[in-house]
Coordinates of C-alpha atoms in Angstrom, one line a residue:
G218 CA 14.1 -7.8 -2.2
F219 CA 12.9 -4.4 -1.2
F220 CA 9.7 -5.7 0.4
Q221 CA 11.1 -8.6 2.4
S222 CA 8.4 -9.8 4.8
Y223 CA 6.2 -12.7 5.8
A224 CA 2.9 -13.3 4.0
V225 CA -0.2 -13.6 6.3
E226 CA -3.1 -15.9 5.6
V227 CA -6.2 -15.8 7.7
D228 CA -9.3 -18.0 7.2
V229 CA -12.0 -17.1 9.7
K230 CA -14.7 -19.8 10.2
D231 CA -18.3 -19.4 11.4
A232 CA -20.2 -21.6 13.9
S233 CA -20.7 -24.3 11.3
N234 CA -16.9 -24.3 10.5
A235 CA -17.5 -22.7 7.1
T236 CA -15.2 -19.9 5.8
C237 CA -16.8 -16.5 6.3
L238 CA -13.8 -14.2 6.0
Y239 CA -10.6 -14.9 4.1
A240 CA -7.5 -12.8 3.5
K241 CA -3.9 -13.3 2.4
W242 CA -1.6 -10.4 2.1
M243 CA 1.9 -8.9 2.9
M244 CA 2.5 -5.7 4.8
R245 CA 5.2 -3.7 6.6
F246 CA 5.4 -0.5 8.5
L247 CA 7.7 2.5 8.4
I248 CA 7.6 4.3 11.7
K249 CA 9.3 7.5 12.9
Y250 CA 9.6 7.8 16.7
E251 CA 11.3 10.1 19.3
T252 CA 14.3 9.0 21.3
N253 CA 15.3 9.9 24.8
S254 CA 17.7 12.5 23.4
S255 CA 14.7 14.2 21.6
D256 CA 16.0 13.0 18.2
Y257 CA 13.7 11.2 15.7
K258 CA 14.6 7.8 14.4
N259 CA 13.1 5.8 11.6
T260 CA 12.5 2.1 12.0
T261 CA 10.9 -0.7 10.0
L262 CA 8.4 -3.1 11.6
N263 CA 7.9 -6.3 9.6
L264 CA 5.5 -9.2 10.4
S265 CA 7.0 -12.0 12.3
S266 CA 6.7 -15.7 11.3
S267 CA 4.1 -16.2 14.0
V268 CA 0.9 -14.3 13.6
T269 CA -2.4 -14.9 15.5
H270 CA -5.9 -13.7 14.5
N271 CA -7.7 -13.5 17.8
G272 CA -10.8 -11.3 17.8
S273 CA -11.6 -11.7 14.1
V274 CA -15.4 -11.7 13.4
C275 CA -17.4 -13.0 10.5
G276 CA -20.0 -10.2 10.5
N277 CA -23.5 -10.1 9.1
D278 CA -26.2 -7.7 7.8
T279 CA -26.1 -5.7 11.1
Q280 CA -22.5 -6.3 12.4
A281 CA -19.3 -5.4 10.6
A282 CA -16.8 -8.1 9.8
L283 CA -13.4 -7.7 11.6
L284 CA -10.0 -9.1 10.4
A285 CA -7.6 -8.8 13.3
V286 CA -4.0 -10.0 13.6
Q287 CA -1.4 -9.9 16.3
F288 CA 2.4 -10.3 15.9
G289 CA 5.8 -9.7 17.5
E290 CA 6.1 -8.0 20.9
G291 CA 2.7 -6.6 21.4
H292 CA 1.9 -5.3 17.9
S293 CA -1.5 -5.7 16.2
W294 CA -3.4 -4.6 13.1
S295 CA -7.0 -4.9 12.1
I296 CA -9.6 -3.8 9.4
N297 CA -13.3 -3.9 9.6
F298 CA -15.6 -4.4 6.7
T299 CA -19.2 -3.2 6.2
K300 CA -21.7 -4.5 3.6
T301 CA -24.8 -3.4 1.7
N302 CA -27.3 -5.7 -0.1
E303 CA -24.8 -6.0 -3.0
T304 CA -21.3 -4.9 -2.0
Y305 CA -18.8 -4.9 0.8
Q306 CA -15.8 -2.6 1.5
G307 CA -13.1 -1.9 4.0
D308 CA -14.0 0.8 6.5
F309 CA -11.3 1.6 9.1
I310 CA -7.7 0.3 9.6
T311 CA -6.4 0.2 13.2
F312 CA -2.7 -0.3 13.8
T313 CA -1.1 -0.6 17.3
Y314 CA 2.7 -0.7 17.7
N315 CA 4.4 -1.2 21.0
T316 CA 7.5 0.9 21.7
N317 CA 8.4 -1.5 24.6
D318 CA 9.8 -3.7 21.8
T319 CA 13.4 -2.5 22.1
A320 CA 14.6 -4.5 19.2
V321 CA 12.5 -2.3 16.9
F322 CA 12.3 0.9 18.9
P323 CA 15.7 1.2 20.7
D324 CA 15.8 4.2 23.1
A325 CA 12.2 5.2 22.5
K326 CA 11.1 8.1 24.7
R327 CA 7.5 7.2 24.8
K328 CA 6.9 3.7 26.1
G329 CA 4.0 1.4 25.5
P330 CA 1.3 0.8 22.8
I331 CA 0.5 3.5 20.4
T332 CA -2.7 3.2 18.2
I333 CA -3.5 5.0 15.0
V334 CA -6.7 4.7 12.9
V335 CA -7.0 5.5 9.2
K336 CA -9.9 5.4 6.7
D337 CA -9.6 2.6 4.1
T338 CA -9.8 3.8 0.5
M339 CA -11.0 0.4 -0.8
R340 CA -13.7 0.7 -3.4
P341 CA -17.0 -1.3 -2.9
V342 CA -16.6 -4.9 -4.1
Q343 CA -19.5 -7.0 -5.3
L344 CA -20.6 -9.7 -2.8
N345 CA -19.1 -13.1 -3.9
N346 CA -16.2 -11.4 -5.5
V347 CA -12.6 -11.5 -4.3
F348 CA -10.7 -8.2 -4.0
V349 CA -7.2 -8.6 -5.4
C350 CA -4.3 -6.0 -5.4
H351 CA -0.8 -7.2 -6.4
N352 CA 0.6 -3.7 -6.6
T353 CA 1.8 -1.7 -3.6
D354 CA -0.6 0.5 -1.7
F355 CA 0.1 2.5 1.4
F356 CA -1.5 4.8 4.1
E357 CA 0.3 7.5 5.9
A358 CA -0.8 8.9 9.3
E359 CA 0.8 10.1 12.5
N360 CA 4.5 9.3 11.6
V361 CA 3.5 5.8 10.3
T362 CA 3.5 4.6 6.7
Q363 CA 1.6 1.3 6.3
I364 CA 2.6 -0.6 3.1
F365 CA 0.6 -3.4 1.6
W366 CA 1.1 -5.7 -1.5
N367 CA -0.1 -9.0 -2.9
V368 CA -3.5 -8.6 -1.2
T369 CA -6.3 -11.1 -1.6
V370 CA -9.4 -10.7 0.6
Q371 CA -13.1 -11.6 0.7
A372 CA -15.5 -10.6 3.4
F373 CA -19.0 -12.0 4.0
V374 CA -18.1 -15.2 2.1
Q375 CA -21.3 -16.9 0.9
N376 CA -21.9 -20.6 1.7
G377 CA -18.3 -21.0 2.8
T378 CA -17.0 -20.8 -0.8
I379 CA -14.4 -18.3 -1.9
G380 CA -15.6 -16.5 -5.0
K381 CA -14.0 -17.1 -8.4
K382 CA -14.5 -13.6 -9.8
E383 CA -11.9 -11.0 -9.0
S384 CA -12.3 -7.3 -8.4
R385 CA -8.9 -5.7 -9.0
C386 CA -7.6 -2.5 -7.4
R387 CA -6.9 0.6 -9.5
A388 CA -3.1 0.0 -9.5
D389 CA -3.6 -3.4 -11.0
T390 CA -5.8 -2.2 -13.9
P391 CA -3.8 -1.4 -17.0
T392 CA -4.6 1.9 -18.7
S393 CA -5.6 1.4 -22.3
A394 CA -4.8 3.9 -25.1
P395 CA -7.6 6.3 -25.9
T396 CA -9.8 5.4 -28.8
V397 CA -9.2 7.8 -31.8
P398 CA -12.4 8.4 -33.8
P399 CA -11.9 7.9 -37.6
T400 CA -11.3 11.0 -39.6
I401 CA -10.3 11.6 -43.2
A402 CA -6.7 12.0 -42.2
N403 CA -6.4 8.6 -40.4
V404 CA -8.6 6.3 -42.6
T405 CA -6.6 4.0 -44.9
T406 CA -8.2 3.2 -48.3
A407 CA -7.9 -0.3 -49.6
S408 CA -5.2 -0.9 -52.3
T409 CA -4.2 -3.8 -54.5
T410 CA -0.5 -2.8 -54.2
T411 CA 1.5 -5.2 -52.2
L412 CA 3.5 -3.4 -49.6
S413 CA 6.6 -4.5 -47.7
P414 CA 6.1 -4.8 -44.0
A415 CA 7.1 -1.7 -42.1
P416 CA 10.4 -2.0 -40.2
T417 CA 10.0 -2.5 -36.5
A418 CA 10.6 0.7 -34.7
A419 CA 13.3 0.7 -32.0
P420 CA 11.9 1.2 -28.5
K421 CA 12.0 4.8 -27.5
P422 CA 14.6 5.4 -24.8
V423 CA 13.5 6.8 -21.5
E424 CA 14.5 10.4 -21.2
N425 CA 16.4 11.7 -18.2
P426 CA 14.1 12.7 -15.3
D427 CA 13.3 16.3 -14.7
T428 CA 15.1 17.9 -11.8
G429 CA 12.9 18.7 -8.8
N430 CA 13.5 21.1 -5.8
Y431 CA 12.3 19.7 -2.5
S432 CA 12.5 21.3 0.9
L433 CA 11.4 20.8 4.5
K434 CA 10.7 23.4 7.2
S435 CA 11.2 23.2 10.9
G436 CA 9.0 26.0 12.2
N437 CA 9.7 29.0 9.9
K438 CA 13.1 27.8 8.9
T439 CA 14.1 25.6 6.0
C440 CA 16.0 22.6 7.5
L441 CA 16.5 20.4 4.4
L442 CA 17.0 21.2 0.7
A443 CA 17.3 18.7 -2.1
T444 CA 17.7 19.4 -5.8
V445 CA 17.6 16.1 -7.7
G446 CA 16.3 14.2 -10.7
L447 CA 15.1 10.7 -9.8
Q448 CA 14.7 7.6 -11.9
L449 CA 13.8 4.2 -10.6
N450 CA 15.1 1.0 -12.3
V451 CA 12.8 -1.8 -11.1
S452 CA 13.8 -5.3 -12.1
Q453 CA 11.1 -7.9 -11.4
D454 CA 9.4 -9.8 -14.3
K455 CA 11.0 -7.4 -16.7
P456 CA 13.1 -4.2 -16.3
L457 CA 11.0 -1.0 -15.8
L458 CA 12.3 2.5 -15.7
I459 CA 10.2 5.1 -13.8
N460 CA 10.9 8.8 -13.9
I461 CA 9.7 10.8 -10.8
N462 CA 7.8 13.8 -12.0
P463 CA 8.5 16.8 -9.7
K464 CA 5.3 18.5 -10.8
T465 CA 3.2 15.8 -9.2
T466 CA 5.5 14.9 -6.3
S467 CA 5.0 16.1 -2.8
A468 CA 7.7 16.3 -0.1
D469 CA 7.2 15.4 3.5
G470 CA 9.4 14.4 6.5
A471 CA 11.0 15.9 9.5
C472 CA 14.3 17.3 10.8
G473 CA 15.8 16.2 14.1
N474 CA 18.9 17.3 15.9
T475 CA 21.1 14.6 14.3
T476 CA 18.8 13.0 11.6
A477 CA 16.5 14.2 8.9
T478 CA 14.0 12.3 6.8
L479 CA 12.7 13.3 3.4
K480 CA 9.7 11.3 2.0
L481 CA 8.7 11.9 -1.7
N482 CA 5.2 10.8 -2.8
D483 CA 4.6 10.9 -6.6
G484 CA 0.8 10.5 -6.2
N485 CA 1.0 7.2 -8.1
S486 CA 1.7 4.7 -5.4
T487 CA 5.5 5.4 -5.4
L488 CA 7.0 6.4 -2.1
I489 CA 10.7 7.2 -1.7
G490 CA 12.3 7.8 1.6
F491 CA 15.8 9.3 2.3

């Protein structure tokens, strides 16, 4: 699979051994780093099979809750949650990766831990509700793309019992067709005539994707050009074709001496890297 990684499950207990913070999710990290030859390389950091959650905190009315995990050779990730009288939400995500891990960062120029902090975009969730997001979400900052999927989390758990009501993320919410108000043109009058059932219309084929022109600059000079139409064929529960719309897609990336990276973001949770 494209997102091949270990799932993490953390159940934080309070002093009475009751669950106060629960989370289960999957994540991975795409990181661009500089080598000793001043080139830039891209690497993928996945969770290891052994994850600890030292430093996690239940939180209360005056203290933020903290979900913290450590994995691999000196890597760590955490998110803190704040609450009001009725809701809770994620606040900041802190990610530290250690370039001394030569298996992930071979020939890294900068050695040691590097920390980045990003603001979480999670909407407020009602207390006693579980936040669920099966679709992919990601955050980009400082040459790092954090990717999350299959997320289940509840902060400030009441009475040690995980809530039964879910609050779904935007990506999981299906968009319904707009309601068309009745007009003379679209109101059907009753008739006693028996009509044959209308034939089932064949599914409309997905059109070819529009061609987009994407470019990157290094200083004042263009260092990468791409003219391409992109269509994704996703095969999970059922086949799904997605056309990438160049009008809503932004290009990012970097050019090195021997490598170049082009990242396309369609603004709808689809990130493609070349």
